[in-house]
Structures are given as structure tokens and as C-alpha cells.
Amino acid sequence: QVQLVESGGGLVQAGDSLRLSCAASGRTFTANFMGWFRQAPGNEREFVAVISGSGTNTYYGDSVKGRFTISRDKAKNAVYLQMNTVKPEDTASYYCGAICNIVTKTCNYWGLGTQVTVSS
């Protein structure tokens, strides 16, 4: 059974940094795009970042470009999101996805999410 488990969320202040982790189990995704999405209350799920299977190619949502960095560790079957200079508008539940389509911004597998709250 495929599982994606996010961790690393919490309450931080504006300007702080935070690192989210996503551990995959049940199968490997070394040939697939993996990514991060977020959803704030009352909003639709928003694309944050995706990374290719090789880790060579990355794509970011406009609102996080230059502040967030996605990376992956194929040996650990994990993907990470380094969040720097966070803002209150980054407050959301962050979801890890696997086998993601970079055109439709959807994924075949999802984690349950980790909450990030940024205070001003």
C-alpha cells in the first residue's frame, strides 16, 4: 500500500524558515515527478512545487519562487520543501504528491498533509 507521510509543519513567525519532509513507502517514485501543494481554508488546492524523478528539473508556483526550494533523496524515497522567508499568506495545509502531472498540476497519490501557520 502506497503511503506518503508529511512532517515538519508547525507555527512560525513571518521571516522564519521551515523544512517539510515527505516520506514515501509502498513503492518507489524515482522515475516520477513528486511535488508539494497547499490548501488554505476556503481556498482551492494550490500548486507549490514539483521535482522530476532525477531531481534535475524543478518548477515552482509564482507565489513561492525565490523563497521555497524543493529537493528529493532517491535513496530515502523522500521529497523535501525548504521554506525560507515565510509570510502569513503561506499559512495552509501542505500536501505531498507523487506521480504528478506538471501540466494539470495533479498527482496520483497524496499524503494527508501537514499544517503550516505563519504569524505576522
PDB file of C-alpha atoms in Angstrom:
ATOM      1  CA  GLN A   1       0.000   0.000   0.000  1.00  0.00           C
ATOM      2  CA  VAL A   2       1.388   3.352  -1.040  1.00  0.00           C
ATOM      3  CA  GLN A   3       1.728   5.934   1.706  1.00  0.00           C
ATOM      4  CA  LEU A   4       3.021   9.479   1.698  1.00  0.00           C
ATOM      5  CA  VAL A   5       3.620  10.944   5.138  1.00  0.00           C
ATOM      6  CA  GLU A   6       4.381  14.624   5.562  1.00  0.00           C
ATOM      7  CA  SER A   7       6.138  16.121   8.571  1.00  0.00           C
ATOM      8  CA  GLY A   8       7.818  19.329   9.669  1.00  0.00           C
ATOM      9  CA  GLY A   9       4.861  21.680   9.825  1.00  0.00           C
ATOM     10  CA  GLY A  10       4.232  23.976  12.737  1.00  0.00           C
ATOM     11  CA  LEU A  11       3.772  27.526  13.938  1.00  0.00           C
ATOM     12  CA  VAL A  12       6.442  30.007  12.864  1.00  0.00           C
ATOM     13  CA  GLN A  13       6.814  33.755  12.591  1.00  0.00           C
ATOM     14  CA  ALA A  14       6.975  35.726   9.373  1.00  0.00           C
ATOM     15  CA  GLY A  15      10.512  35.717   8.013  1.00  0.00           C
ATOM     16  CA  ASP A  16      11.401  32.374   9.563  1.00  0.00           C
ATOM     17  CA  SER A  17      12.402  29.189   7.753  1.00  0.00           C
ATOM     18  CA  LEU A  18      10.801  25.770   7.828  1.00  0.00           C
ATOM     19  CA  ARG A  19      11.595  22.440   6.192  1.00  0.00           C
ATOM     20  CA  LEU A  20       8.882  19.997   5.267  1.00  0.00           C
ATOM     21  CA  SER A  21       9.577  16.335   4.619  1.00  0.00           C
ATOM     22  CA  CYS A  22       7.577  13.684   2.817  1.00  0.00           C
ATOM     23  CA  ALA A  23       8.427  10.022   3.241  1.00  0.00           C
ATOM     24  CA  ALA A  24       7.054   7.602   0.662  1.00  0.00           C
ATOM     25  CA  SER A  25       6.515   3.900   1.221  1.00  0.00           C
ATOM     26  CA  GLY A  26       4.893   1.049  -0.619  1.00  0.00           C
ATOM     27  CA  ARG A  27       6.690   1.755  -3.883  1.00  0.00           C
ATOM     28  CA  THR A  28       9.451   3.932  -5.216  1.00  0.00           C
ATOM     29  CA  PHE A  29       8.912   7.083  -7.242  1.00  0.00           C
ATOM     30  CA  THR A  30      12.415   7.582  -8.578  1.00  0.00           C
ATOM     31  CA  ALA A  31      11.114   7.825 -12.138  1.00  0.00           C
ATOM     32  CA  ASN A  32       8.265  10.163 -11.345  1.00  0.00           C
ATOM     33  CA  PHE A  33       7.603  13.782 -10.540  1.00  0.00           C
ATOM     34  CA  MET A  34       6.838  14.428  -6.905  1.00  0.00           C
ATOM     35  CA  GLY A  35       5.558  17.679  -5.564  1.00  0.00           C
ATOM     36  CA  TRP A  36       4.075  19.900  -2.906  1.00  0.00           C
ATOM     37  CA  PHE A  37       0.706  21.572  -2.936  1.00  0.00           C
ATOM     38  CA  ARG A  38      -1.087  23.608  -0.296  1.00  0.00           C
ATOM     39  CA  GLN A  39      -4.609  24.499   0.646  1.00  0.00           C
ATOM     40  CA  ALA A  40      -5.804  27.265   2.929  1.00  0.00           C
ATOM     41  CA  PRO A  41      -9.322  27.261   4.418  1.00  0.00           C
ATOM     42  CA  GLY A  42     -11.857  28.370   1.836  1.00  0.00           C
ATOM     43  CA  ASN A  43      -9.336  28.150  -0.999  1.00  0.00           C
ATOM     44  CA  GLU A  44      -8.660  25.617  -3.703  1.00  0.00           C
ATOM     45  CA  ARG A  45      -5.566  23.456  -3.592  1.00  0.00           C
ATOM     46  CA  GLU A  46      -2.631  25.471  -4.895  1.00  0.00           C
ATOM     47  CA  PHE A  47       0.454  24.239  -6.719  1.00  0.00           C
ATOM     48  CA  VAL A  48       3.676  24.943  -4.812  1.00  0.00           C
ATOM     49  CA  ALA A  49       6.490  22.973  -6.444  1.00  0.00           C
ATOM     50  CA  VAL A  50       7.354  19.766  -8.292  1.00  0.00           C
ATOM     51  CA  ILE A  51      10.598  17.953  -8.941  1.00  0.00           C
ATOM     52  CA  SER A  52      11.463  15.416 -11.620  1.00  0.00           C
ATOM     53  CA  GLY A  53      12.485  11.860 -10.908  1.00  0.00           C
ATOM     54  CA  SER A  54      16.136  12.660 -11.497  1.00  0.00           C
ATOM     55  CA  GLY A  55      15.903  15.805  -9.407  1.00  0.00           C
ATOM     56  CA  THR A  56      17.232  17.824 -12.318  1.00  0.00           C
ATOM     57  CA  ASN A  57      14.066  19.711 -13.151  1.00  0.00           C
ATOM     58  CA  THR A  58      12.053  21.769 -10.712  1.00  0.00           C
ATOM     59  CA  TYR A  59       9.051  24.017 -11.155  1.00  0.00           C
ATOM     60  CA  TYR A  60       7.535  26.469  -8.705  1.00  0.00           C
ATOM     61  CA  GLY A  61       4.352  28.387  -8.221  1.00  0.00           C
ATOM     62  CA  ASP A  62       4.710  32.124  -8.723  1.00  0.00           C
ATOM     63  CA  SER A  63       3.920  32.904  -5.098  1.00  0.00           C
ATOM     64  CA  VAL A  64       6.864  30.869  -3.757  1.00  0.00           C
ATOM     65  CA  LYS A  65       9.544  31.368  -6.420  1.00  0.00           C
ATOM     66  CA  GLY A  66      12.804  32.513  -4.897  1.00  0.00           C
ATOM     67  CA  ARG A  67      11.719  31.592  -1.363  1.00  0.00           C
ATOM     68  CA  PHE A  68      10.984  27.850  -1.449  1.00  0.00           C
ATOM     69  CA  THR A  69      13.219  25.044  -2.687  1.00  0.00           C
ATOM     70  CA  ILE A  70      12.118  21.514  -3.469  1.00  0.00           C
ATOM     71  CA  SER A  71      14.564  18.612  -3.332  1.00  0.00           C
ATOM     72  CA  ARG A  72      14.490  14.855  -3.142  1.00  0.00           C
ATOM     73  CA  ASP A  73      16.528  11.978  -1.814  1.00  0.00           C
ATOM     74  CA  LYS A  74      16.000   8.977  -4.057  1.00  0.00           C
ATOM     75  CA  ALA A  75      17.766   6.618  -1.668  1.00  0.00           C
ATOM     76  CA  LYS A  76      15.292   7.561   1.055  1.00  0.00           C
ATOM     77  CA  ASN A  77      12.315   7.783  -1.312  1.00  0.00           C
ATOM     78  CA  ALA A  78      11.661  11.215   0.125  1.00  0.00           C
ATOM     79  CA  VAL A  79      10.984  14.744  -1.030  1.00  0.00           C
ATOM     80  CA  TYR A  80      11.546  17.967   0.877  1.00  0.00           C
ATOM     81  CA  LEU A  81      10.394  21.565   0.791  1.00  0.00           C
ATOM     82  CA  GLN A  82      12.691  24.208   2.236  1.00  0.00           C
ATOM     83  CA  MET A  83      10.611  27.259   3.018  1.00  0.00           C
ATOM     84  CA  ASN A  84      12.519  30.491   3.607  1.00  0.00           C
ATOM     85  CA  THR A  85      11.274  33.974   4.427  1.00  0.00           C
ATOM     86  CA  VAL A  86       7.795  32.658   5.086  1.00  0.00           C
ATOM     87  CA  LYS A  87       4.830  35.007   5.007  1.00  0.00           C
ATOM     88  CA  PRO A  88       1.412  34.887   6.697  1.00  0.00           C
ATOM     89  CA  GLU A  89      -0.105  34.072   3.316  1.00  0.00           C
ATOM     90  CA  ASP A  90       1.905  30.844   3.295  1.00  0.00           C
ATOM     91  CA  THR A  91      -0.374  29.567   6.052  1.00  0.00           C
ATOM     92  CA  ALA A  92      -2.027  26.389   4.765  1.00  0.00           C
ATOM     93  CA  SER A  93      -2.072  22.638   4.940  1.00  0.00           C
ATOM     94  CA  TYR A  94       0.795  21.344   2.796  1.00  0.00           C
ATOM     95  CA  TYR A  95       0.347  18.113   0.880  1.00  0.00           C
ATOM     96  CA  CYS A  96       2.910  15.873  -0.723  1.00  0.00           C
ATOM     97  CA  GLY A  97       2.043  14.287  -4.052  1.00  0.00           C
ATOM     98  CA  ALA A  98       3.608  11.540  -6.168  1.00  0.00           C
ATOM     99  CA  ILE A  99       3.356  10.735  -9.860  1.00  0.00           C
ATOM    100  CA  CYS A 100       2.468  14.338 -10.551  1.00  0.00           C
ATOM    101  CA  ASN A 101       1.498  15.809 -13.906  1.00  0.00           C
ATOM    102  CA  ILE A 102       3.250  19.130 -14.353  1.00  0.00           C
ATOM    103  CA  VAL A 103       0.671  20.322 -16.890  1.00  0.00           C
ATOM    104  CA  THR A 104      -2.505  19.534 -14.983  1.00  0.00           C
ATOM    105  CA  LYS A 105      -0.828  20.047 -11.574  1.00  0.00           C
ATOM    106  CA  THR A 106      -2.400  16.881 -10.230  1.00  0.00           C
ATOM    107  CA  CYS A 107      -0.894  13.784  -8.651  1.00  0.00           C
ATOM    108  CA  ASN A 108      -1.894  10.137  -8.432  1.00  0.00           C
ATOM    109  CA  TYR A 109      -1.000   9.776  -4.765  1.00  0.00           C
ATOM    110  CA  TRP A 110      -1.416  12.199  -1.882  1.00  0.00           C
ATOM    111  CA  GLY A 111      -0.399  12.437   1.729  1.00  0.00           C
ATOM    112  CA  LEU A 112      -2.704  13.612   4.493  1.00  0.00           C
ATOM    113  CA  GLY A 113      -0.951  16.940   4.885  1.00  0.00           C
ATOM    114  CA  THR A 114       0.942  18.927   7.486  1.00  0.00           C
ATOM    115  CA  GLN A 115      -0.209  22.295   8.806  1.00  0.00           C
ATOM    116  CA  VAL A 116       1.961  25.367   8.480  1.00  0.00           C
ATOM    117  CA  THR A 117       0.884  28.502  10.291  1.00  0.00           C
ATOM    118  CA  VAL A 118       2.805  31.748   9.881  1.00  0.00           C
ATOM    119  CA  SER A 119       2.137  34.526  12.351  1.00  0.00           C
ATOM    120  CA  SER A 120       2.779  38.160  11.491  1.00  0.00           C
TER     121      SER A 120
END
